[in-house]
Tab-separated table of C-alpha atoms in Angstrom:
chain	number	residue	atom	x	y	z
A	19	MET	CA	52.347	90.997	132.919
A	20	ASP	CA	50.007	92.472	135.408
A	21	MET	CA	47.549	89.763	136.300
A	22	ASN	CA	45.948	91.952	138.939
A	23	GLY	CA	43.200	92.934	136.581
A	24	GLY	CA	43.056	89.370	135.279
A	25	PRO	CA	43.846	88.258	131.745
A	26	LYS	CA	43.075	90.646	128.925
A	27	ILE	CA	40.530	89.340	126.469
A	28	VAL	CA	39.741	90.994	123.153
A	29	GLY	CA	36.305	90.044	121.926
A	30	PHE	CA	35.273	90.474	118.299
A	31	LEU	CA	31.493	90.206	118.345
A	32	CYS	CA	29.295	90.159	115.300
A	33	ASN	CA	26.792	92.989	115.189
A	34	TRP	CA	23.751	90.839	114.510
A	35	CYS	CA	23.980	88.003	117.018
A	36	SER	CA	26.803	88.045	119.517
A	37	TYR	CA	26.919	91.776	120.186
A	38	ALA	CA	23.179	91.685	120.784
A	39	GLY	CA	23.772	88.606	122.925
A	40	ALA	CA	26.226	90.575	125.062
A	41	ASP	CA	23.619	93.316	125.279
A	42	MET	CA	21.082	90.760	126.391
A	43	ALA	CA	23.452	89.617	129.133
A	44	GLY	CA	23.675	93.233	130.277
A	45	THR	CA	19.985	94.054	130.186
A	46	SER	CA	19.230	90.792	131.975
A	47	ARG	CA	21.736	91.834	134.659
A	48	MET	CA	23.856	88.746	134.239
A	49	SER	CA	27.418	89.181	135.309
A	50	TYR	CA	30.443	88.327	133.213
A	51	PRO	CA	34.141	89.174	133.671
A	52	ALA	CA	35.040	92.775	132.946
A	53	ASN	CA	38.357	91.638	131.421
A	54	ILE	CA	36.832	91.444	127.998
A	55	ARG	CA	37.235	94.411	125.658
A	56	ILE	CA	34.498	94.173	123.109
A	57	ILE	CA	34.913	95.261	119.504
A	58	ARG	CA	31.801	95.221	117.368
A	59	VAL	CA	32.262	93.935	113.833
A	60	PRO	CA	29.682	93.514	111.058
A	61	CYS	CA	30.188	89.754	110.858
A	62	SER	CA	32.496	87.080	112.193
A	63	GLY	CA	33.594	86.741	108.572
A	64	ARG	CA	34.947	90.280	108.841
A	65	VAL	CA	37.531	89.265	111.396
A	66	ASP	CA	40.805	89.131	109.518
A	67	PRO	CA	43.359	86.793	111.138
A	68	LEU	CA	45.573	89.877	111.074
A	69	LEU	CA	43.316	91.464	113.713
A	70	VAL	CA	43.773	88.423	115.924
A	71	VAL	CA	47.543	88.231	115.501
A	72	LYS	CA	47.792	91.973	116.074
A	73	SER	CA	45.712	91.693	119.254
A	74	PHE	CA	48.106	89.093	120.607
A	75	GLN	CA	51.082	91.234	119.670
A	76	GLN	CA	49.585	94.236	121.429
A	77	GLY	CA	49.201	92.336	124.678
A	78	ALA	CA	45.988	90.314	124.625
A	79	ASP	CA	46.031	87.077	126.610
A	80	GLY	CA	43.098	85.682	124.710
A	81	VAL	CA	40.976	86.531	121.692
A	82	LEU	CA	37.312	85.636	121.407
A	83	VAL	CA	35.599	85.707	118.048
A	84	ALA	CA	31.857	85.260	118.324
A	85	GLY	CA	29.261	85.143	115.588
A	86	CYS	CA	25.854	83.829	114.646
A	87	HIS	CA	25.201	80.101	114.744
A	88	PRO	CA	25.877	78.261	111.473
A	89	GLY	CA	22.894	78.813	109.211
A	90	ASP	CA	21.878	82.016	111.004
A	91	CYS	CA	24.465	84.419	109.588
A	92	HIS	CA	22.944	87.773	108.650
A	93	TYR	CA	24.988	87.613	105.463
A	94	SER	CA	24.095	83.932	104.932
A	95	GLU	CA	27.591	82.466	105.015
A	96	GLY	CA	30.165	84.747	106.644
A	97	ASN	CA	30.473	82.546	109.704
A	98	TYR	CA	31.259	79.473	107.579
A	99	TYR	CA	34.274	81.263	106.130
A	100	ALA	CA	35.286	82.414	109.612
A	101	ARG	CA	35.084	78.833	110.848
A	102	ARG	CA	37.527	77.632	108.194
A	103	ARG	CA	39.870	80.550	108.732
A	104	PHE	CA	40.147	80.252	112.504
A	105	GLY	CA	40.214	76.483	112.295
A	106	LEU	CA	43.501	76.960	110.471
A	107	LEU	CA	44.806	79.962	112.402
A	108	ARG	CA	44.624	78.075	115.678
A	109	PRO	CA	47.191	75.382	114.730
A	110	LEU	CA	49.454	78.088	113.302
A	111	LEU	CA	49.385	80.056	116.551
A	112	ASP	CA	50.054	76.863	118.462
A	113	PHE	CA	52.988	76.176	116.164
A	114	VAL	CA	54.701	79.428	117.166
A	115	GLY	CA	54.008	78.905	120.854
A	116	VAL	CA	50.732	80.744	121.413
A	117	GLU	CA	48.583	78.031	122.992
A	118	GLN	CA	45.617	77.404	120.738
A	119	GLU	CA	43.204	77.657	123.665
A	120	ARG	CA	43.907	81.387	123.632
A	121	LEU	CA	41.848	81.812	120.474
A	122	ARG	CA	38.193	80.923	120.732
A	123	LEU	CA	35.476	80.890	118.124
A	124	GLU	CA	31.983	80.714	119.612
A	125	TRP	CA	28.454	80.909	118.292
A	126	VAL	CA	26.250	83.186	120.405
A	127	SER	CA	22.808	84.268	119.209
A	128	SER	CA	21.112	87.520	120.175
A	129	THR	CA	18.950	85.788	122.781
A	130	GLU	CA	21.789	83.838	124.378
A	131	GLY	CA	22.817	86.337	127.032
A	132	LYS	CA	23.405	83.520	129.443
A	133	LYS	CA	25.590	81.644	127.002
A	134	PHE	CA	27.637	84.794	126.399
A	135	SER	CA	28.291	85.246	130.088
A	136	GLN	CA	29.239	81.575	130.415
A	137	VAL	CA	31.548	81.743	127.426
A	138	VAL	CA	33.438	84.762	128.788
A	139	SER	CA	33.645	83.271	132.289
A	140	SER	CA	34.975	79.931	131.131
A	141	PHE	CA	37.400	81.644	128.772
A	142	GLN	CA	38.722	83.733	131.627
A	143	GLU	CA	39.179	80.657	133.812
A	144	GLU	CA	41.045	78.936	131.003
A	145	LEU	CA	43.325	81.938	130.511
A	146	GLU	CA	44.050	82.152	134.222
A	147	ARG	CA	45.024	78.501	134.149
A	148	LEU	CA	47.341	79.114	131.174
A	149	GLY	CA	48.897	82.127	132.879
A	150	PRO	CA	50.158	85.316	131.291
A	151	ARG	CA	51.701	85.380	127.837
A	152	GLU	CA	55.329	86.310	127.638
A	153	ASN	CA	56.312	87.410	124.183
A	154	ARG	CA	54.151	90.456	124.108
A	155	GLY	CA	55.290	93.462	122.227
B	15	MET	CA	68.553	67.504	77.454
B	16	VAL	CA	69.442	71.163	77.233
B	17	ASP	CA	69.474	70.761	73.435
B	18	GLU	CA	65.835	69.733	73.593
B	19	ILE	CA	65.011	72.885	75.553
B	20	ARG	CA	66.982	75.066	73.136
B	21	SER	CA	65.455	73.608	69.980
B	22	LYS	CA	61.936	73.787	71.387
B	23	ALA	CA	62.541	77.377	72.510
B	24	LYS	CA	63.856	78.345	69.079
B	25	GLU	CA	60.884	76.728	67.404
B	26	LEU	CA	58.476	78.653	69.666
B	27	LEU	CA	60.226	81.968	68.993
B	28	THR	CA	60.564	81.561	65.243
B	29	ASP	CA	56.999	80.386	64.621
B	30	GLY	CA	55.754	83.276	66.746
B	31	THR	CA	54.027	81.201	69.430
B	32	VAL	CA	55.775	83.271	72.111
B	33	GLU	CA	57.731	86.517	72.271
B	34	CYS	CA	59.994	85.506	75.111
B	35	VAL	CA	61.368	82.319	76.615
B	36	ILE	CA	62.362	82.411	80.264
B	37	GLY	CA	65.056	79.924	81.165
B	38	TYR	CA	68.378	79.648	82.962
B	39	GLU	CA	71.879	80.659	81.930
B	40	ARG	CA	75.240	80.313	83.642
B	41	ALA	CA	75.959	83.206	85.981
B	42	THR	CA	79.243	85.108	85.644
B	43	ASP	CA	80.807	83.084	88.465
B	44	GLY	CA	80.752	80.102	86.109
B	45	VAL	CA	79.098	77.858	88.677
B	46	THR	CA	75.610	79.010	89.628
B	47	ALA	CA	72.624	79.692	87.409
B	48	ARG	CA	70.619	82.843	86.829
B	49	PRO	CA	67.388	83.587	84.958
B	50	LEU	CA	67.608	84.476	81.278
B	51	PHE	CA	64.864	86.157	79.284
B	52	ALA	CA	65.524	85.154	75.690
B	53	TYR	CA	63.949	87.177	72.893
B	54	THR	CA	66.207	85.980	70.065
B	55	ALA	CA	67.602	82.653	68.836
B	56	GLU	CA	71.148	83.748	69.723
B	57	GLU	CA	70.190	84.263	73.329
B	58	ILE	CA	68.619	80.818	73.458
B	59	ASP	CA	72.020	79.234	72.886
B	60	ARG	CA	72.974	80.442	76.364
B	61	PHE	CA	70.298	78.288	78.034
B	62	ILE	CA	71.465	75.665	80.531
B	63	MET	CA	69.591	73.149	82.674
B	64	ASP	CA	71.127	71.291	85.598
B	65	ASN	CA	70.849	70.909	89.361
B	66	THR	CA	72.073	74.470	90.015
B	67	CYS	CA	68.936	75.908	88.366
B	68	VAL	CA	67.222	76.794	91.611
B	69	HIS	CA	64.958	79.754	90.775
B	70	ASN	CA	61.206	79.564	90.321
B	71	LEU	CA	60.937	81.247	86.927
B	72	ALA	CA	57.152	80.990	86.766
B	73	ARG	CA	57.013	83.922	89.148
B	74	TYR	CA	58.076	86.192	86.261
B	75	LEU	CA	54.850	85.347	84.426
B	76	LEU	CA	53.202	87.933	86.680
B	77	ASP	CA	55.360	90.560	84.991
B	78	ARG	CA	54.382	89.382	81.515
B	79	LYS	CA	50.599	89.267	81.836
B	80	GLY	CA	48.888	89.012	78.463
B	81	LYS	CA	52.168	88.538	76.589
B	82	PRO	CA	52.788	85.094	75.091
B	83	THR	CA	55.654	83.617	77.069
B	84	ALA	CA	57.357	80.267	77.371
B	85	VAL	CA	58.893	79.324	80.668
B	86	VAL	CA	61.111	76.492	81.863
B	87	VAL	CA	59.531	74.924	84.937
B	88	LYS	CA	60.602	72.292	87.409
B	89	PRO	CA	57.793	70.266	89.062
B	90	CYS	CA	57.460	72.643	92.032
B	91	ASP	CA	57.555	75.715	89.789
B	92	SER	CA	54.917	74.227	87.504
B	93	ARG	CA	52.370	74.430	90.317
B	94	THR	CA	52.794	78.215	90.146
B	95	ILE	CA	51.148	78.211	86.730
B	96	ASN	CA	48.085	76.365	88.032
B	97	LEU	CA	47.910	78.655	91.048
B	98	LEU	CA	48.075	81.848	88.999
B	99	VAL	CA	45.608	80.585	86.389
B	100	GLN	CA	43.196	79.547	89.119
B	101	GLU	CA	43.468	83.011	90.672
B	102	ASN	CA	42.909	84.730	87.311
B	103	GLN	CA	46.331	86.341	87.304
B	104	ILE	CA	47.583	84.852	84.039
B	105	GLU	CA	45.972	83.248	81.009
B	106	ARG	CA	46.822	79.639	80.409
B	107	ASP	CA	46.806	79.991	76.630
B	108	LYS	CA	49.415	82.759	76.834
B	109	VAL	CA	51.839	80.471	78.640
B	110	PHE	CA	53.871	77.682	77.115
B	111	ALA	CA	55.322	75.523	79.874
B	112	ILE	CA	58.544	73.680	79.085
B	113	GLY	CA	58.407	71.146	81.908
B	114	VAL	CA	61.551	69.526	83.257
B	115	THR	CA	61.415	66.415	85.423
B	116	CYS	CA	63.568	67.102	88.410
B	117	PRO	CA	65.724	64.879	90.592
B	118	GLY	CA	66.225	67.802	92.975
B	119	VAL	CA	68.427	70.891	92.967
B	120	VAL	CA	71.421	71.645	95.170
B	121	GLU	CA	72.538	74.360	97.538
B	122	ALA	CA	74.483	76.803	95.417
B	123	HIS	CA	76.040	80.065	96.472
B	124	TRP	CA	78.100	82.544	94.536
B	125	GLY	CA	81.087	80.717	93.151
B	126	GLU	CA	80.303	77.338	94.654
B	127	ALA	CA	77.746	74.591	94.172
B	128	SER	CA	77.573	71.841	96.768
B	129	ASP	CA	76.249	68.293	96.453
B	130	GLU	CA	73.822	68.988	99.252
B	131	ALA	CA	70.153	68.950	98.284
B	132	GLN	CA	68.010	72.012	98.933
B	133	PRO	CA	65.754	71.479	101.978
B	134	ARG	CA	62.688	71.875	99.745
B	135	CYS	CA	63.881	68.994	97.563
B	136	VAL	CA	64.137	66.414	100.319
B	137	THR	CA	60.511	67.103	101.262
B	138	CYS	CA	59.268	67.304	97.655
B	139	SER	CA	56.739	64.784	96.393
B	140	LEU	CA	56.543	65.736	92.713
B	141	GLU	CA	58.895	64.279	90.160
B	142	VAL	CA	57.052	65.335	87.021
B	143	PRO	CA	55.591	68.843	86.539
B	144	ALA	CA	51.897	69.169	87.392
B	145	VAL	CA	51.371	71.093	84.166
B	146	TYR	CA	53.471	71.264	80.988
B	147	ASP	CA	53.132	71.619	77.229
B	148	TYR	CA	56.437	69.959	76.436
B	149	LEU	CA	58.373	67.646	78.697
B	150	VAL	CA	62.136	67.234	79.054
B	151	THR	CA	63.876	64.796	81.374
B	152	MET	CA	66.681	66.023	83.591
B	153	PRO	CA	69.065	63.144	84.290
B	154	GLY	CA	70.347	62.456	87.778
B	155	GLU	CA	69.593	60.312	90.755
B	156	ARG	CA	66.518	61.491	92.595
B	157	GLN	CA	67.203	63.029	96.026
B	158	THR	CA	66.240	60.795	98.928
B	159	ARG	CA	62.953	61.771	100.472
B	160	THR	CA	63.052	62.243	104.206
B	161	GLY	CA	59.487	63.262	104.987
B	162	PHE	CA	59.263	66.317	107.209
B	163	PRO	CA	61.791	65.729	110.030
B	164	ASP	CA	61.948	69.397	111.075
B	165	LEU	CA	58.183	69.652	111.225
B	166	GLU	CA	57.983	66.474	113.284
B	167	ARG	CA	60.648	67.750	115.658
B	168	MET	CA	58.661	70.954	116.180
B	169	GLU	CA	55.590	68.932	117.104
B	170	THR	CA	57.455	67.231	119.950
B	171	MET	CA	58.416	70.554	121.537
B	172	SER	CA	56.395	72.228	124.271
B	173	PRO	CA	54.597	75.503	123.475
B	174	GLU	CA	57.216	77.301	125.538
B	175	GLU	CA	60.077	75.754	123.540
B	176	ARG	CA	58.349	76.562	120.281
B	177	ARG	CA	57.841	80.151	121.400
B	178	GLU	CA	61.536	80.499	122.194
B	179	PHE	CA	62.527	78.810	118.949
B	180	TRP	CA	60.500	81.220	116.840
B	181	GLU	CA	61.576	84.221	118.869
B	182	ARG	CA	65.177	83.337	118.034
B	183	GLN	CA	64.225	83.083	114.371
B	184	PHE	CA	62.149	86.239	114.194
B	185	GLU	CA	64.656	88.394	116.037
B	186	ARG	CA	67.100	87.868	113.168
B	187	CYS	CA	64.637	89.107	110.554
B	188	ILE	CA	65.746	92.375	108.984
B	189	ARG	CA	62.418	92.771	107.190
B	190	CYS	CA	63.972	93.046	103.754
B	191	HIS	CA	60.821	91.321	102.446
B	192	ALA	CA	62.843	89.240	100.002
B	193	CYS	CA	60.567	86.321	100.937
B	194	ARG	CA	57.625	88.313	99.626
B	195	GLN	CA	59.336	89.611	96.503
B	196	VAL	CA	60.340	86.149	95.366
B	197	CYS	CA	57.040	84.475	96.211
B	198	PRO	CA	54.800	83.601	93.248
B	199	GLY	CA	51.741	83.903	95.501
B	200	CYS	CA	52.559	87.393	96.823
B	201	TYR	CA	51.337	89.774	94.164
B	202	CYS	CA	49.078	92.214	96.038
B	203	PRO	CA	49.646	95.762	94.702
B	204	ILE	CA	49.833	96.987	98.285
B	205	CYS	CA	51.009	94.522	100.897
B	206	PHE	CA	49.626	94.872	104.426
B	207	VAL	CA	53.183	95.242	105.714
B	208	ASP	CA	53.646	98.390	103.628
B	209	GLN	CA	50.478	100.076	104.848
B	210	LEU	CA	51.048	103.021	107.150
B	211	ASP	CA	47.463	103.764	108.099
B	212	PRO	CA	46.703	101.539	109.855
B	213	THR	CA	50.247	100.436	110.556
B	214	TRP	CA	49.832	96.697	110.928
B	215	VAL	CA	53.515	96.011	111.291
B	216	GLY	CA	55.405	98.698	113.206
B	217	ILE	CA	58.594	100.127	111.775
B	218	ARG	CA	60.629	99.090	114.786
B	219	ASN	CA	62.525	95.901	114.116
B	220	ALA	CA	61.642	93.676	117.060
B	221	PRO	CA	60.525	90.039	117.375
B	222	PRO	CA	56.855	90.824	118.116
B	223	GLU	CA	56.507	93.033	115.032
B	224	ASN	CA	58.417	90.539	112.936
B	225	GLN	CA	56.168	87.782	114.201
B	226	VAL	CA	53.085	89.614	112.932
B	227	TRP	CA	54.714	89.877	109.526
B	228	HIS	CA	55.759	86.240	109.341
B	229	LEU	CA	52.518	84.777	110.671
B	230	ILE	CA	50.347	86.774	108.320
B	231	ARG	CA	52.679	86.243	105.377
B	232	ALA	CA	52.373	82.508	105.979
B	233	PHE	CA	48.634	82.709	106.543
B	234	HIS	CA	48.048	84.619	103.319
B	235	LEU	CA	49.683	81.652	101.609
B	236	ALA	CA	47.666	79.033	103.483
B	237	GLY	CA	46.143	76.734	100.884
B	238	ARG	CA	48.070	78.666	98.219
B	239	CYS	CA	51.727	77.934	98.903
B	240	ILE	CA	53.029	75.677	96.141
B	241	GLU	CA	56.102	74.780	98.205
B	242	CYS	CA	58.750	75.995	95.762
B	243	GLY	CA	60.782	77.029	98.824
B	244	GLU	CA	62.035	80.236	97.252
B	245	CYS	CA	61.247	82.292	100.377
B	246	GLN	CA	63.600	80.228	102.466
B	247	ARG	CA	66.263	80.145	99.774
B	248	VAL	CA	66.458	83.932	99.482
B	249	CYS	CA	66.258	84.691	103.205
B	250	PRO	CA	69.540	86.472	103.990
B	251	VAL	CA	69.424	85.521	107.668
B	252	GLY	CA	68.330	81.911	107.194
B	253	ILE	CA	64.898	81.872	108.816
B	254	PRO	CA	63.258	78.451	108.153
B	255	LEU	CA	60.186	79.986	106.539
B	256	MET	CA	59.136	76.771	104.866
B	257	LEU	CA	58.427	75.314	108.303
B	258	LEU	CA	55.507	77.719	108.662
B	259	ASN	CA	54.342	77.052	105.111
B	260	GLN	CA	54.644	73.290	105.459
B	261	LYS	CA	52.793	73.330	108.762
B	262	LEU	CA	49.892	75.153	107.121
B	263	ALA	CA	50.056	72.934	104.031
B	264	ALA	CA	49.837	69.849	106.237
B	265	GLU	CA	46.883	71.292	108.153
B	266	VAL	CA	45.116	72.297	104.937
B	267	GLU	CA	45.593	68.851	103.468
B	268	GLY	CA	44.356	67.233	106.666
B	269	MET	CA	41.331	69.501	107.084
B	270	PHE	CA	40.273	70.109	103.501
B	271	ASP	CA	42.058	67.380	101.532
B	272	PHE	CA	43.539	70.026	99.259
B	273	ARG	CA	46.964	70.707	97.795
B	274	PRO	CA	47.321	73.905	95.776
B	275	GLY	CA	48.641	74.066	92.246
B	276	LEU	CA	48.009	70.480	91.210
B	277	ASP	CA	45.251	71.628	88.861
B	278	ALA	CA	43.839	74.991	87.842
B	279	GLU	CA	40.165	74.204	88.497
B	280	THR	CA	39.678	73.250	92.158
B	281	LEU	CA	38.719	76.256	94.251
B	282	PRO	CA	41.078	77.024	97.141
B	283	PRO	CA	39.915	76.093	100.667
B	284	PHE	CA	39.100	79.637	101.786
B	285	ALA	CA	36.891	80.292	98.781
B	286	VAL	CA	34.476	77.499	99.662
B	287	PHE	CA	32.983	75.843	102.723
B	288	LYS	CA	30.820	72.938	103.769
B	289	LYS	CA	27.899	73.548	106.079
B	290	GLU	CA	28.727	70.557	108.216
B	291	GLU	CA	32.397	70.602	109.174
B	292	LEU	CA	34.951	71.577	111.783
B	293	GLU	CA	32.509	71.834	114.681
B	294	ALA	CA	34.597	69.449	116.763
B	295	GLU	CA	37.804	71.420	116.153
B	296	ARG	CA	36.174	74.654	117.125
């Protein structure tokens, strides 16, 4: 893989909190790695594990799913379902040799621009430490 | 024992409780078993029951929705009934379950039946069906339980070794989807693997595409797989599919203290949540 541009991160951000949080990071002129490709979704509960597995197959080194903090979901409970789902997907990925650190679930509110930039930076560092993935399609 | 099944089946047919009894008969090779749908008393005389009766017949209940049906179920198969009732696919009062206690079934291929236990039987924990309306005892010494040696071996491997292991498995897959067709939990009218727009699983047969299929197939059965092991039995290229299912079953039991198919009331783990949980694992 070409690590020149750094690891590829696909970020699924919920429309109501995390996407606005990323916006906040931008408008506050905070820097965060440009390796992340952001996809806006209505809710972290919208993120089908299929989207994550497909991202890995298509060459992502890491996948970030970010949503509202527990209790703050715009749809009341979507993030609780997401938490269960990805809590189980992570061991499955690990079982087939995709290190579980490559999938992250984070809570970022719309005012947490700083947290968003920290999350992406630390994720990138982690992925650089893990190195490129090999069985990409 | 088979006489008990036959007389009960005849009774159910003649008094009109059911229209059809699904059981096993001897296949034309004279050794293995095959499913038999009996609609008349004469057909019932062909029923057999022994350790070559490997199929999960409860899967056929999906094809007989709303029609009163009796079915012969081993302990693992019986969990199918609870699963499908819980998911509103079949009505419990339309199903008459003839439960059979099971010492384990053997590896049987066309024309030959070995003494070797099926892999699913050495990891099985149920001896008596989880649900039945009438119980029959199958004689035989119960297969020795070994725990999950393959699963434990996987856990000792490095991520790199596991990746290579699964790549070797997935590259053999010919995507015949027999694992899906035989699975009692796979009843979606349109499976994601058959969708063309978007094409989730590309038509090219390569390990990465096959991996998407197998991971999502397993994940769709997370907290739902009743561990009948039919997917692995029918796989023509011998992919150890139950490893993926057992891994998820173990994680589900550890995280949510849930095993599917043991009753028809408990909601599956992805249909519910607790507000305070899993924050450490995240």
